mmCIF file of C-alpha atoms in Angstrom:
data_model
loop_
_atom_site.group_PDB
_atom_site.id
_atom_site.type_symbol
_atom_site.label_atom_id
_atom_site.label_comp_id
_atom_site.label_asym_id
_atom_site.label_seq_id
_atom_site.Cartn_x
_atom_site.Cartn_y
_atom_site.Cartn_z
ATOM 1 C CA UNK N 1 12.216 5.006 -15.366
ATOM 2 C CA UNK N 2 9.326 5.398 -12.889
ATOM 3 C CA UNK N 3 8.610 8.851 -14.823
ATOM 4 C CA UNK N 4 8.169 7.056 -17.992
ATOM 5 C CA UNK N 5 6.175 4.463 -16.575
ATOM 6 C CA UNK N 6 3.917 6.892 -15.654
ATOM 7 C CA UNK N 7 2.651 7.450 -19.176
ATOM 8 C CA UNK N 8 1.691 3.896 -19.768
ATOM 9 C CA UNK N 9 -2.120 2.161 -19.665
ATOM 10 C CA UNK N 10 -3.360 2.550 -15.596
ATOM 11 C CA UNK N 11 -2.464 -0.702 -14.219
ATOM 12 C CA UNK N 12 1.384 -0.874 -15.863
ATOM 13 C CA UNK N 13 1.389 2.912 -13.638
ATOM 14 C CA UNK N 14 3.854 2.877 -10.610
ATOM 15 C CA UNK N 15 1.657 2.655 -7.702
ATOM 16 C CA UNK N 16 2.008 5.839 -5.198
ATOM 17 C CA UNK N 17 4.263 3.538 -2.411
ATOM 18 C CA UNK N 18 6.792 2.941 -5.397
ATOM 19 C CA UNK N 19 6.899 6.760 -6.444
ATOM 20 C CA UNK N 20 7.450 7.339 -2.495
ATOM 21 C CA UNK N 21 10.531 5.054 -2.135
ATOM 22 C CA UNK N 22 12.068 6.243 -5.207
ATOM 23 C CA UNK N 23 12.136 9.327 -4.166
ATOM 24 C CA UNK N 24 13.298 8.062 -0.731
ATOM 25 C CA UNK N 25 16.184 6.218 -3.096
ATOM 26 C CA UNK N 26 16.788 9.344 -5.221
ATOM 27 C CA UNK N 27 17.305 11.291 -1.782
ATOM 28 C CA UNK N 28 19.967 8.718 -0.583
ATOM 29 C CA UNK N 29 21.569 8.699 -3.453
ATOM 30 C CA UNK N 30 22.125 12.452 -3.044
ATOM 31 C CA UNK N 31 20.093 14.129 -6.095
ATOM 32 C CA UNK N 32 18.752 17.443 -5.255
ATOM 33 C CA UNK N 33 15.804 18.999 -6.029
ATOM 34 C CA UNK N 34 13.282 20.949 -3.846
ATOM 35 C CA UNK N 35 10.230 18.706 -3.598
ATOM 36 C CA UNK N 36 12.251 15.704 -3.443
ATOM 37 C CA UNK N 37 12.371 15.682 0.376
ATOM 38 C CA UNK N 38 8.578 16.150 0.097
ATOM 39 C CA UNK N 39 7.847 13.182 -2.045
ATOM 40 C CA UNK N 40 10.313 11.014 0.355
ATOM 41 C CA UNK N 41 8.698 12.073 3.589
ATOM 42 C CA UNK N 42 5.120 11.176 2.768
ATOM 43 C CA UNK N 43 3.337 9.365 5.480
ATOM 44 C CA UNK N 44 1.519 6.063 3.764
ATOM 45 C CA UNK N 45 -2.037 8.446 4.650
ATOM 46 C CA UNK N 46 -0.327 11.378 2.284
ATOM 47 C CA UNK N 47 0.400 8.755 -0.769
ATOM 48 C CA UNK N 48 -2.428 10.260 -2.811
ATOM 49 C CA UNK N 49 -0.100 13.150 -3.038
ATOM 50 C CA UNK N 50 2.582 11.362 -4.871
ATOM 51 C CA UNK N 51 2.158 11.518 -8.211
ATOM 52 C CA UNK N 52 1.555 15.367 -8.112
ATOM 53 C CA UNK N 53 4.873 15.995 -5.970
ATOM 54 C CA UNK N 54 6.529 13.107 -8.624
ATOM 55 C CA UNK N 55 5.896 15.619 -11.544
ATOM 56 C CA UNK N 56 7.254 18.295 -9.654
ATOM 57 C CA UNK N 57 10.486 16.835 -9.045
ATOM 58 C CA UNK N 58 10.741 16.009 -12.615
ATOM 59 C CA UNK N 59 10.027 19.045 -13.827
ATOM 60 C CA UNK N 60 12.502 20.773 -10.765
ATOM 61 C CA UNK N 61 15.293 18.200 -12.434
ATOM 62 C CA UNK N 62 14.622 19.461 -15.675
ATOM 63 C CA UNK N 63 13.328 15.901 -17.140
ATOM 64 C CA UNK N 64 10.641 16.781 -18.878
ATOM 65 C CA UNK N 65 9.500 16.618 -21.136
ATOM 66 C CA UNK N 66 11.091 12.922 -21.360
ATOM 67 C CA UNK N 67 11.686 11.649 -25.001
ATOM 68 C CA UNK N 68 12.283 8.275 -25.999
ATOM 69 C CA UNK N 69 16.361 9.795 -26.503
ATOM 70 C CA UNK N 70 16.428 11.260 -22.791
ATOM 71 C CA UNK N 71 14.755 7.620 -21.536
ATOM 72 C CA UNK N 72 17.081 5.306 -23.494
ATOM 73 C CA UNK N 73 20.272 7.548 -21.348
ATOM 74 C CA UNK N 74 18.587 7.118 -18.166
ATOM 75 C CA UNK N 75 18.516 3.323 -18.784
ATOM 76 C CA UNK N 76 22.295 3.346 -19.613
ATOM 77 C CA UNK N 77 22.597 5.562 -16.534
ATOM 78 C CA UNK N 78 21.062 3.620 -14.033
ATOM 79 C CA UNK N 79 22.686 0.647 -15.525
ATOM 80 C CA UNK N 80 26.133 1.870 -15.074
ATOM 81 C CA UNK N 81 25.304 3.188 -11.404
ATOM 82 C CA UNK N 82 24.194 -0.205 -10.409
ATOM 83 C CA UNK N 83 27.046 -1.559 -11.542
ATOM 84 C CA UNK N 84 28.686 0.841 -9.607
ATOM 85 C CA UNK N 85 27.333 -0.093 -6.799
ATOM 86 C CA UNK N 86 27.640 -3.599 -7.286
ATOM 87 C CA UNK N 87 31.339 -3.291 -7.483
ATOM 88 C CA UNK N 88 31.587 -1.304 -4.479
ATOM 89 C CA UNK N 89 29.165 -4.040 -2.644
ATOM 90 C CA UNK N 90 27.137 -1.605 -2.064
ATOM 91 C CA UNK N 91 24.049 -3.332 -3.334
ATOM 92 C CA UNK N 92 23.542 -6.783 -3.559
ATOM 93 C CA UNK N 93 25.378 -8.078 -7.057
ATOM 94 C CA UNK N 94 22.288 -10.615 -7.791
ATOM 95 C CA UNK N 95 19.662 -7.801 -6.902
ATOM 96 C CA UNK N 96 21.547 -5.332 -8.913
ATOM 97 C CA UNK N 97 22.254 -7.770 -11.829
ATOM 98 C CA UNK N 98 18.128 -8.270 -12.037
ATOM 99 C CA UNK N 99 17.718 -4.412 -12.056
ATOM 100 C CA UNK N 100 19.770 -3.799 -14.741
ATOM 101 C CA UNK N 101 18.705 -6.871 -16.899
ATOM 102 C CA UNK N 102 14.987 -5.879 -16.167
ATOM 103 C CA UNK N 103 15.074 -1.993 -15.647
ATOM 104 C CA UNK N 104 17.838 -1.024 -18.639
ATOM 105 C CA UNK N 105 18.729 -4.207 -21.002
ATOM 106 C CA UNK N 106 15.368 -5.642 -21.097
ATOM 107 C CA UNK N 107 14.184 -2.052 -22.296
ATOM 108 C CA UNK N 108 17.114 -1.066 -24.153
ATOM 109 C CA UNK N 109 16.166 -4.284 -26.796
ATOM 110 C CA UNK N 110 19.866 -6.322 -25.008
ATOM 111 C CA UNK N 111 22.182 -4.393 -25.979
ATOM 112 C CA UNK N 112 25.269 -6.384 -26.472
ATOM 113 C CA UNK N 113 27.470 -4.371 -23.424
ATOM 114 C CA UNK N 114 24.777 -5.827 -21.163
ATOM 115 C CA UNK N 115 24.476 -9.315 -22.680
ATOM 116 C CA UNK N 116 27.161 -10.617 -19.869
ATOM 117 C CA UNK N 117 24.781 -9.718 -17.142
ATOM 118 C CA UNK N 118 21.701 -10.927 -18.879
ATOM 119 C CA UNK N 119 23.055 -14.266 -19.642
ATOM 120 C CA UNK N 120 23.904 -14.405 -15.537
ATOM 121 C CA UNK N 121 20.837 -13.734 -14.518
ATOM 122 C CA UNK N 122 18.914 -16.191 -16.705
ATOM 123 C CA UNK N 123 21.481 -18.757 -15.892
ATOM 124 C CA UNK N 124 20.692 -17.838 -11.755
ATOM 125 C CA UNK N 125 16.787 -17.750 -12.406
ATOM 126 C CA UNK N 126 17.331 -21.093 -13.758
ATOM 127 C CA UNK N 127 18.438 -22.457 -10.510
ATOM 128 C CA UNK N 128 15.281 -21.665 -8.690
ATOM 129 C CA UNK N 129 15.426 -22.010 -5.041
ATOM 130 C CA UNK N 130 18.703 -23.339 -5.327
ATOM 131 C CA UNK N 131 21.203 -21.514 -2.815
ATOM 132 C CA UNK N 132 23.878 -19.337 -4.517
ATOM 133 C CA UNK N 133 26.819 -19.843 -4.521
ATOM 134 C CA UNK N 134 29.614 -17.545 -4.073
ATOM 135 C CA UNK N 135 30.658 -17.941 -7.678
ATOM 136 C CA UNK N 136 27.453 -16.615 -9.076
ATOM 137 C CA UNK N 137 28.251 -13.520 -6.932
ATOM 138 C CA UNK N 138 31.680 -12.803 -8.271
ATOM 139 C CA UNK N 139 31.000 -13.370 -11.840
ATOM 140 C CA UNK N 140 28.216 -11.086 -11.826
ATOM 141 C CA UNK N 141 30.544 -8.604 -9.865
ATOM 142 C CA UNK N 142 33.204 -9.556 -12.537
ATOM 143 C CA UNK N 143 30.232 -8.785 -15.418
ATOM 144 C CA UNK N 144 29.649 -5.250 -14.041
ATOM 145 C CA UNK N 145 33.474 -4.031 -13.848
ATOM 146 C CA UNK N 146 33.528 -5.244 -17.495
ATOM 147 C CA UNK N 147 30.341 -3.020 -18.334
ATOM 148 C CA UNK N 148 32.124 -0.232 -16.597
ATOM 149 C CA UNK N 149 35.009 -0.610 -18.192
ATOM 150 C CA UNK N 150 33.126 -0.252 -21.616
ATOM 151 C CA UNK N 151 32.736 2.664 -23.219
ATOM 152 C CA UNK N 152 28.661 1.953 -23.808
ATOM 153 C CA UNK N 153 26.441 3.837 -24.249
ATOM 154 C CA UNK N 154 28.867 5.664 -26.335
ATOM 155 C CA UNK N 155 29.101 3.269 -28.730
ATOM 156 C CA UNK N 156 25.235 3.637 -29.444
ATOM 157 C CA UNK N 157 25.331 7.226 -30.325
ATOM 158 C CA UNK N 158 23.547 8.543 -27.761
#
């Protein structure tokens, strides 16, 4: 997603910290590609460097060039890996419930597999500074075994 964001008007561009740390994410999440340690191991002086050692990782990974067909499967991607993780509490469900609403659904127009989870997190962001309760947390834990147990994006011909 960062590597289409890259392509829109200057100031909706990923800054050079955020292309860092995903590749710092990308690395922990055990993707491979040559540069990739690079990109992650860049000193907040190296940033600058970034966006060039970005490209090459894409290109190393074989996504580019990205069309609108490869970006719509990354969303569905990501969204079913952070539902992954989610169920195996190994990111934070209402953290990984506002990635995928804002980083796949949102972009994907709401598809109706991820409906569940975007209804949730409106419903928490209506609560403001309210404290959560554990409820919230296990129905949007409950939301993303559903997802995974859908067969989406499959359904969506892609």
């Amino acid at each position: 997603m960062a590597a289409a964001d890259l392509s829109m008007a200057p100031w909706q561009r990923p800054s050079d910290a955020y292309l860092v740390q995903s590749g710092l994410d990308a690395l922990m999440a055990d993707v491979e590609a040559p540069s990739l340690p690079l990109l992650a191991g860049l000193a907040r002086g190296e940033y600058p460097q970034a966006r060039e050692l970005f490209g090459l990782v894409l290109e190393e990974l074989g996504l580019l060039p990205l069309t609108s067909k490869d970006l719509a499967k990354a969303r569905w991607i990501a969204a079913r890996w952070w539902a992954a993780q989610i169920v195996a509490r190994r990111l934070d469900p209402i953290q990984g419930a506002k990635l995928i609403y804002q980083e796949a659904a949102a972009e994907l127009d709401y598809p109706d597999a991820l409906q569940p989870m975007v209804d949730l997190v409106r419903r928490i962001d209506l609560l403001n500074d309210q404290p959560l309760e554990q409820q919230h947390i296990d129905e949007v834990t409950s939301a993303a075994q559903n997802f995974l147990a859908t067969d989406a994006p499959l359904n969506t011909g892609l």
